[in-house]
């Protein structure tokens, strides 16, 4: 019996779709008919099967309406739009708004009309050179990171074979000369700053005292509520963060996963907060019907939480009143880290109190070594030759006290 001729592989019909597992995720494909009998497949890769079914339904709907673009017609601006749509629920509000602004102001005007498959490294390099004339290295890095994410999405979805932005360097970017500037205040300067802020804290709460002590971010301090402080057990829970999105305070979560933390309070701090709680209630009675019981610890005279930008402005003002330059609210966070480390608190503990992801950030970025620490450990050769850290410490203490 003669062998049957091999069946000729037929093209998938226009609109044919598939959903299959792909490297631990799920890939959806829809066939799109092109002019001249050619075909292209539009694919998407998503984490879960349920999401894949939703994406498949949307692709088929778009195809039936004639809205489904083939890879050859997808523009950079459309690709960036797809990235925003996919990451919208994943990014924090401030990150989302910042990335939308980067696309609107910098990427879409220069690269947006280009087809993704026609985008070349030289196009990207020209964009970087153009932006470098006006903008900082930080902004260029943000633009590069966003463009790389979008093009990596195109690679995963089989729209392009490689990420052409991956190896393009930021040539022409102005690298600022790094001037070592201690952001942390010394104990004497912190005391002077808190004295300048004392009249304000009498009616608004010890916000700068707590920020300087615990290293809270400004948004964390503004969002802090009484329900997140356990005065009986001496614990403060950082759960929320009031971020500024296009000028408006927006409720959110701490900056990182480690930022959601619980910090122990000293009896002195518990007493301070307890006294302020009583005083705040009395102020609310004095204000009367205009008082808004928002539940926040640090509030305006109306009882509402502070705009984070307002806290930054006040920090600068009180620094000026204290005769100090370059005082910032975030500098209080550096101050908290440096003073705790200077008094011997383990770096791992300080890292947890500040909500850092890793201890290297605490030590390399937030740590200021004060001049008195250098003097504390100075020694002569005889002390250096002695064995054991106890002898060395004793020698340093004796010299300081002499």
PDB file of C-alpha atoms in Angstrom, residues 15-197:
ATOM      1  CA  UNK A  15      -8.856  35.219  14.224  1.00  0.00           C
ATOM      2  CA  UNK A  16      -7.643  31.803  15.387  1.00  0.00           C
ATOM      3  CA  UNK A  17      -6.621  31.879  19.038  1.00  0.00           C
ATOM      4  CA  UNK A  18      -4.747  29.754  21.543  1.00  0.00           C
ATOM      5  CA  UNK A  19      -3.965  29.755  25.269  1.00  0.00           C
ATOM      6  CA  UNK A  20      -1.067  27.632  26.527  1.00  0.00           C
ATOM      7  CA  UNK A  21       1.284  27.445  29.542  1.00  0.00           C
ATOM      8  CA  UNK A  22       4.600  29.232  28.945  1.00  0.00           C
ATOM      9  CA  UNK A  23       7.568  29.203  31.344  1.00  0.00           C
ATOM     10  CA  UNK A  24       5.448  29.178  34.459  1.00  0.00           C
ATOM     11  CA  UNK A  25       3.017  31.729  33.008  1.00  0.00           C
ATOM     12  CA  UNK A  26       0.436  31.670  30.213  1.00  0.00           C
ATOM     13  CA  UNK A  27       0.710  32.802  26.610  1.00  0.00           C
ATOM     14  CA  UNK A  28      -2.227  33.930  24.499  1.00  0.00           C
ATOM     15  CA  UNK A  29      -1.983  34.130  20.703  1.00  0.00           C
ATOM     16  CA  UNK A  30      -4.383  35.483  18.094  1.00  0.00           C
ATOM     17  CA  UNK A  31      -3.781  35.250  14.335  1.00  0.00           C
ATOM     18  CA  UNK A  32      -4.200  38.468  12.342  1.00  0.00           C
ATOM     19  CA  UNK A  33      -4.566  38.403   8.541  1.00  0.00           C
ATOM     20  CA  UNK A  34      -2.387  40.906   6.686  1.00  0.00           C
ATOM     21  CA  UNK A  35      -2.550  42.303   3.190  1.00  0.00           C
ATOM     22  CA  UNK A  36      -1.025  40.098   0.501  1.00  0.00           C
ATOM     23  CA  UNK A  37      -2.050  36.889   2.263  1.00  0.00           C
ATOM     24  CA  UNK A  38       0.508  37.282   5.039  1.00  0.00           C
ATOM     25  CA  UNK A  39      -0.324  36.507   8.660  1.00  0.00           C
ATOM     26  CA  UNK A  40       0.971  37.731  11.977  1.00  0.00           C
ATOM     27  CA  UNK A  41       0.340  36.512  15.476  1.00  0.00           C
ATOM     28  CA  UNK A  42      -0.330  38.908  18.316  1.00  0.00           C
ATOM     29  CA  UNK A  43       0.658  37.341  21.625  1.00  0.00           C
ATOM     30  CA  UNK A  44       0.577  38.287  25.273  1.00  0.00           C
ATOM     31  CA  UNK A  45       2.185  36.612  28.292  1.00  0.00           C
ATOM     32  CA  UNK A  46       0.445  36.971  31.668  1.00  0.00           C
ATOM     33  CA  UNK A  47       1.000  35.408  35.116  1.00  0.00           C
ATOM     34  CA  UNK A  48      -2.253  33.454  35.649  1.00  0.00           C
ATOM     35  CA  UNK A  49      -4.663  31.385  33.571  1.00  0.00           C
ATOM     36  CA  UNK A  50      -7.612  33.473  34.733  1.00  0.00           C
ATOM     37  CA  UNK A  51      -5.893  36.659  33.542  1.00  0.00           C
ATOM     38  CA  UNK A  52      -4.963  34.932  30.290  1.00  0.00           C
ATOM     39  CA  UNK A  53      -8.615  34.126  29.594  1.00  0.00           C
ATOM     40  CA  UNK A  54      -9.558  37.760  30.139  1.00  0.00           C
ATOM     41  CA  UNK A  55      -6.760  38.932  27.830  1.00  0.00           C
ATOM     42  CA  UNK A  56      -7.805  36.411  25.193  1.00  0.00           C
ATOM     43  CA  UNK A  57     -11.393  37.630  25.315  1.00  0.00           C
ATOM     44  CA  UNK A  58     -10.217  41.238  24.939  1.00  0.00           C
ATOM     45  CA  UNK A  59      -7.942  40.391  22.003  1.00  0.00           C
ATOM     46  CA  UNK A  60     -10.727  38.566  20.203  1.00  0.00           C
ATOM     47  CA  UNK A  61     -13.079  41.483  20.816  1.00  0.00           C
ATOM     48  CA  UNK A  62     -10.504  43.935  19.448  1.00  0.00           C
ATOM     49  CA  UNK A  63      -9.948  41.661  16.444  1.00  0.00           C
ATOM     50  CA  UNK A  64     -13.646  41.473  15.636  1.00  0.00           C
ATOM     51  CA  UNK A  65     -13.790  45.272  15.683  1.00  0.00           C
ATOM     52  CA  UNK A  66     -10.733  45.606  13.503  1.00  0.00           C
ATOM     53  CA  UNK A  67      -8.745  47.198  16.298  1.00  0.00           C
ATOM     54  CA  UNK A  68      -6.122  44.511  16.812  1.00  0.00           C
ATOM     55  CA  UNK A  69      -2.765  45.753  15.645  1.00  0.00           C
ATOM     56  CA  UNK A  70      -0.218  43.445  14.128  1.00  0.00           C
ATOM     57  CA  UNK A  71       3.370  43.648  15.375  1.00  0.00           C
ATOM     58  CA  UNK A  72       4.327  45.525  12.214  1.00  0.00           C
ATOM     59  CA  UNK A  73       1.954  48.405  12.982  1.00  0.00           C
ATOM     60  CA  UNK A  74       2.501  48.761  16.752  1.00  0.00           C
ATOM     61  CA  UNK A  75       4.096  52.100  17.630  1.00  0.00           C
ATOM     62  CA  UNK A  76       6.381  52.856  20.552  1.00  0.00           C
ATOM     63  CA  UNK A  77       3.706  55.082  22.075  1.00  0.00           C
ATOM     64  CA  UNK A  78       1.127  52.270  21.863  1.00  0.00           C
ATOM     65  CA  UNK A  79       3.593  49.841  23.425  1.00  0.00           C
ATOM     66  CA  UNK A  80       4.229  52.243  26.290  1.00  0.00           C
ATOM     67  CA  UNK A  81       0.471  52.512  26.735  1.00  0.00           C
ATOM     68  CA  UNK A  82       0.228  48.726  26.997  1.00  0.00           C
ATOM     69  CA  UNK A  83       2.969  48.730  29.638  1.00  0.00           C
ATOM     70  CA  UNK A  84       1.050  51.319  31.672  1.00  0.00           C
ATOM     71  CA  UNK A  85      -2.146  49.254  31.399  1.00  0.00           C
ATOM     72  CA  UNK A  86      -0.408  46.087  32.560  1.00  0.00           C
ATOM     73  CA  UNK A  87       1.514  47.681  35.433  1.00  0.00           C
ATOM     74  CA  UNK A  88      -1.210  50.098  36.571  1.00  0.00           C
ATOM     75  CA  UNK A  89      -2.348  47.981  39.514  1.00  0.00           C
ATOM     76  CA  UNK A  90       1.204  46.943  40.396  1.00  0.00           C
ATOM     77  CA  UNK A  91       2.845  50.377  40.596  1.00  0.00           C
ATOM     78  CA  UNK A  92       2.257  52.737  43.488  1.00  0.00           C
ATOM     79  CA  UNK A  93       0.273  55.909  42.602  1.00  0.00           C
ATOM     80  CA  UNK A  94       3.346  58.136  42.623  1.00  0.00           C
ATOM     81  CA  UNK A  95       5.309  55.735  40.408  1.00  0.00           C
ATOM     82  CA  UNK A  96       2.390  55.457  37.996  1.00  0.00           C
ATOM     83  CA  UNK A  97       1.994  59.231  37.725  1.00  0.00           C
ATOM     84  CA  UNK A  98       5.743  59.726  37.278  1.00  0.00           C
ATOM     85  CA  UNK A  99       5.933  57.128  34.494  1.00  0.00           C
ATOM     86  CA  UNK A 100       2.906  58.607  32.732  1.00  0.00           C
ATOM     87  CA  UNK A 101       4.617  62.010  32.827  1.00  0.00           C
ATOM     88  CA  UNK A 102       7.866  60.533  31.467  1.00  0.00           C
ATOM     89  CA  UNK A 103       5.953  59.078  28.524  1.00  0.00           C
ATOM     90  CA  UNK A 104       3.934  62.229  27.855  1.00  0.00           C
ATOM     91  CA  UNK A 105       6.816  64.690  28.151  1.00  0.00           C
ATOM     92  CA  UNK A 106       9.857  62.796  26.893  1.00  0.00           C
ATOM     93  CA  UNK A 107       9.208  59.439  25.221  1.00  0.00           C
ATOM     94  CA  UNK A 108       6.032  59.970  23.203  1.00  0.00           C
ATOM     95  CA  UNK A 109       7.118  63.265  21.551  1.00  0.00           C
ATOM     96  CA  UNK A 110      10.422  61.810  20.312  1.00  0.00           C
ATOM     97  CA  UNK A 111       9.966  58.047  19.871  1.00  0.00           C
ATOM     98  CA  UNK A 112       6.181  57.619  20.002  1.00  0.00           C
ATOM     99  CA  UNK A 113       5.373  57.591  16.254  1.00  0.00           C
ATOM    100  CA  UNK A 114       8.088  55.047  15.422  1.00  0.00           C
ATOM    101  CA  UNK A 115       7.070  51.437  14.787  1.00  0.00           C
ATOM    102  CA  UNK A 116       8.432  49.158  17.496  1.00  0.00           C
ATOM    103  CA  UNK A 117      10.037  46.870  14.919  1.00  0.00           C
ATOM    104  CA  UNK A 118      11.719  49.847  13.260  1.00  0.00           C
ATOM    105  CA  UNK A 119      13.188  51.242  16.474  1.00  0.00           C
ATOM    106  CA  UNK A 120      16.988  51.245  16.406  1.00  0.00           C
ATOM    107  CA  UNK A 121      19.623  51.839  19.091  1.00  0.00           C
ATOM    108  CA  UNK A 122      20.612  55.070  17.348  1.00  0.00           C
ATOM    109  CA  UNK A 123      17.077  56.428  17.808  1.00  0.00           C
ATOM    110  CA  UNK A 124      17.370  55.821  21.535  1.00  0.00           C
ATOM    111  CA  UNK A 125      20.880  57.249  21.701  1.00  0.00           C
ATOM    112  CA  UNK A 126      19.713  60.429  19.990  1.00  0.00           C
ATOM    113  CA  UNK A 127      16.935  60.780  22.553  1.00  0.00           C
ATOM    114  CA  UNK A 128      19.385  60.423  25.451  1.00  0.00           C
ATOM    115  CA  UNK A 129      21.731  63.019  23.943  1.00  0.00           C
ATOM    116  CA  UNK A 130      18.840  65.430  23.441  1.00  0.00           C
ATOM    117  CA  UNK A 131      17.546  65.027  27.011  1.00  0.00           C
ATOM    118  CA  UNK A 132      21.057  65.301  28.458  1.00  0.00           C
ATOM    119  CA  UNK A 133      21.266  68.908  27.279  1.00  0.00           C
ATOM    120  CA  UNK A 134      18.525  69.969  29.683  1.00  0.00           C
ATOM    121  CA  UNK A 135      17.753  67.298  32.240  1.00  0.00           C
ATOM    122  CA  UNK A 136      19.529  65.555  35.088  1.00  0.00           C
ATOM    123  CA  UNK A 137      21.141  62.149  35.034  1.00  0.00           C
ATOM    124  CA  UNK A 138      18.409  60.946  37.381  1.00  0.00           C
ATOM    125  CA  UNK A 139      15.670  61.723  34.859  1.00  0.00           C
ATOM    126  CA  UNK A 140      17.606  60.070  32.052  1.00  0.00           C
ATOM    127  CA  UNK A 141      17.923  56.914  34.125  1.00  0.00           C
ATOM    128  CA  UNK A 142      14.169  56.915  34.723  1.00  0.00           C
ATOM    129  CA  UNK A 143      13.472  57.311  30.996  1.00  0.00           C
ATOM    130  CA  UNK A 144      15.891  54.500  30.169  1.00  0.00           C
ATOM    131  CA  UNK A 145      14.390  52.152  32.767  1.00  0.00           C
ATOM    132  CA  UNK A 146      10.850  52.751  31.508  1.00  0.00           C
ATOM    133  CA  UNK A 147      11.802  52.277  27.857  1.00  0.00           C
ATOM    134  CA  UNK A 148      13.653  49.076  28.674  1.00  0.00           C
ATOM    135  CA  UNK A 149      10.602  47.710  30.486  1.00  0.00           C
ATOM    136  CA  UNK A 150       8.354  48.439  27.538  1.00  0.00           C
ATOM    137  CA  UNK A 151      10.702  46.865  25.006  1.00  0.00           C
ATOM    138  CA  UNK A 152      11.203  43.831  27.222  1.00  0.00           C
ATOM    139  CA  UNK A 153       7.428  43.423  27.172  1.00  0.00           C
ATOM    140  CA  UNK A 154       7.645  43.454  23.370  1.00  0.00           C
ATOM    141  CA  UNK A 155      10.323  40.739  23.479  1.00  0.00           C
ATOM    142  CA  UNK A 156       8.278  38.518  25.796  1.00  0.00           C
ATOM    143  CA  UNK A 157       5.253  38.900  23.529  1.00  0.00           C
ATOM    144  CA  UNK A 158       7.260  37.981  20.401  1.00  0.00           C
ATOM    145  CA  UNK A 159       6.848  41.426  18.864  1.00  0.00           C
ATOM    146  CA  UNK A 160      10.601  41.964  18.454  1.00  0.00           C
ATOM    147  CA  UNK A 161      13.540  39.551  18.728  1.00  0.00           C
ATOM    148  CA  UNK A 162      15.596  41.666  21.146  1.00  0.00           C
ATOM    149  CA  UNK A 163      15.481  44.639  23.472  1.00  0.00           C
ATOM    150  CA  UNK A 164      17.301  47.340  21.507  1.00  0.00           C
ATOM    151  CA  UNK A 165      17.421  49.656  24.554  1.00  0.00           C
ATOM    152  CA  UNK A 166      19.218  47.161  26.750  1.00  0.00           C
ATOM    153  CA  UNK A 167      22.795  48.131  25.908  1.00  0.00           C
ATOM    154  CA  UNK A 168      22.396  51.796  24.959  1.00  0.00           C
ATOM    155  CA  UNK A 169      24.465  53.939  27.318  1.00  0.00           C
ATOM    156  CA  UNK A 170      23.590  57.378  28.601  1.00  0.00           C
ATOM    157  CA  UNK A 171      26.250  59.173  26.599  1.00  0.00           C
ATOM    158  CA  UNK A 172      26.295  62.919  27.084  1.00  0.00           C
ATOM    159  CA  UNK A 173      24.605  62.739  30.488  1.00  0.00           C
ATOM    160  CA  UNK A 174      25.945  65.253  32.938  1.00  0.00           C
ATOM    161  CA  UNK A 175      27.288  63.367  35.912  1.00  0.00           C
ATOM    162  CA  UNK A 176      27.083  65.770  38.865  1.00  0.00           C
ATOM    163  CA  UNK A 177      30.164  66.179  40.926  1.00  0.00           C
ATOM    164  CA  UNK A 178      29.445  64.419  44.165  1.00  0.00           C
ATOM    165  CA  UNK A 179      30.009  66.750  47.065  1.00  0.00           C
ATOM    166  CA  UNK A 180      30.021  64.986  50.385  1.00  0.00           C
ATOM    167  CA  UNK A 181      27.419  66.711  52.478  1.00  0.00           C
ATOM    168  CA  UNK A 182      26.337  65.342  55.807  1.00  0.00           C
ATOM    169  CA  UNK A 183      22.567  65.260  55.891  1.00  0.00           C
ATOM    170  CA  UNK A 184      22.517  64.153  59.510  1.00  0.00           C
ATOM    171  CA  UNK A 185      22.397  66.727  62.285  1.00  0.00           C
ATOM    172  CA  UNK A 186      24.721  66.504  65.255  1.00  0.00           C
ATOM    173  CA  UNK A 187      23.119  66.062  68.701  1.00  0.00           C
ATOM    174  CA  UNK A 188      23.659  69.771  69.388  1.00  0.00           C
ATOM    175  CA  UNK A 189      22.119  70.828  66.083  1.00  0.00           C
ATOM    176  CA  UNK A 190      19.177  68.467  66.497  1.00  0.00           C
ATOM    177  CA  UNK A 191      18.483  69.930  69.923  1.00  0.00           C
ATOM    178  CA  UNK A 192      18.587  73.476  68.494  1.00  0.00           C
ATOM    179  CA  UNK A 193      16.259  72.461  65.667  1.00  0.00           C
ATOM    180  CA  UNK A 194      13.728  70.886  68.054  1.00  0.00           C
ATOM    181  CA  UNK A 195      13.779  74.010  70.229  1.00  0.00           C
ATOM    182  CA  UNK A 196      12.953  76.117  67.169  1.00  0.00           C
ATOM    183  CA  UNK A 197      10.100  73.734  66.294  1.00  0.00           C
TER     184      UNK A 197
END
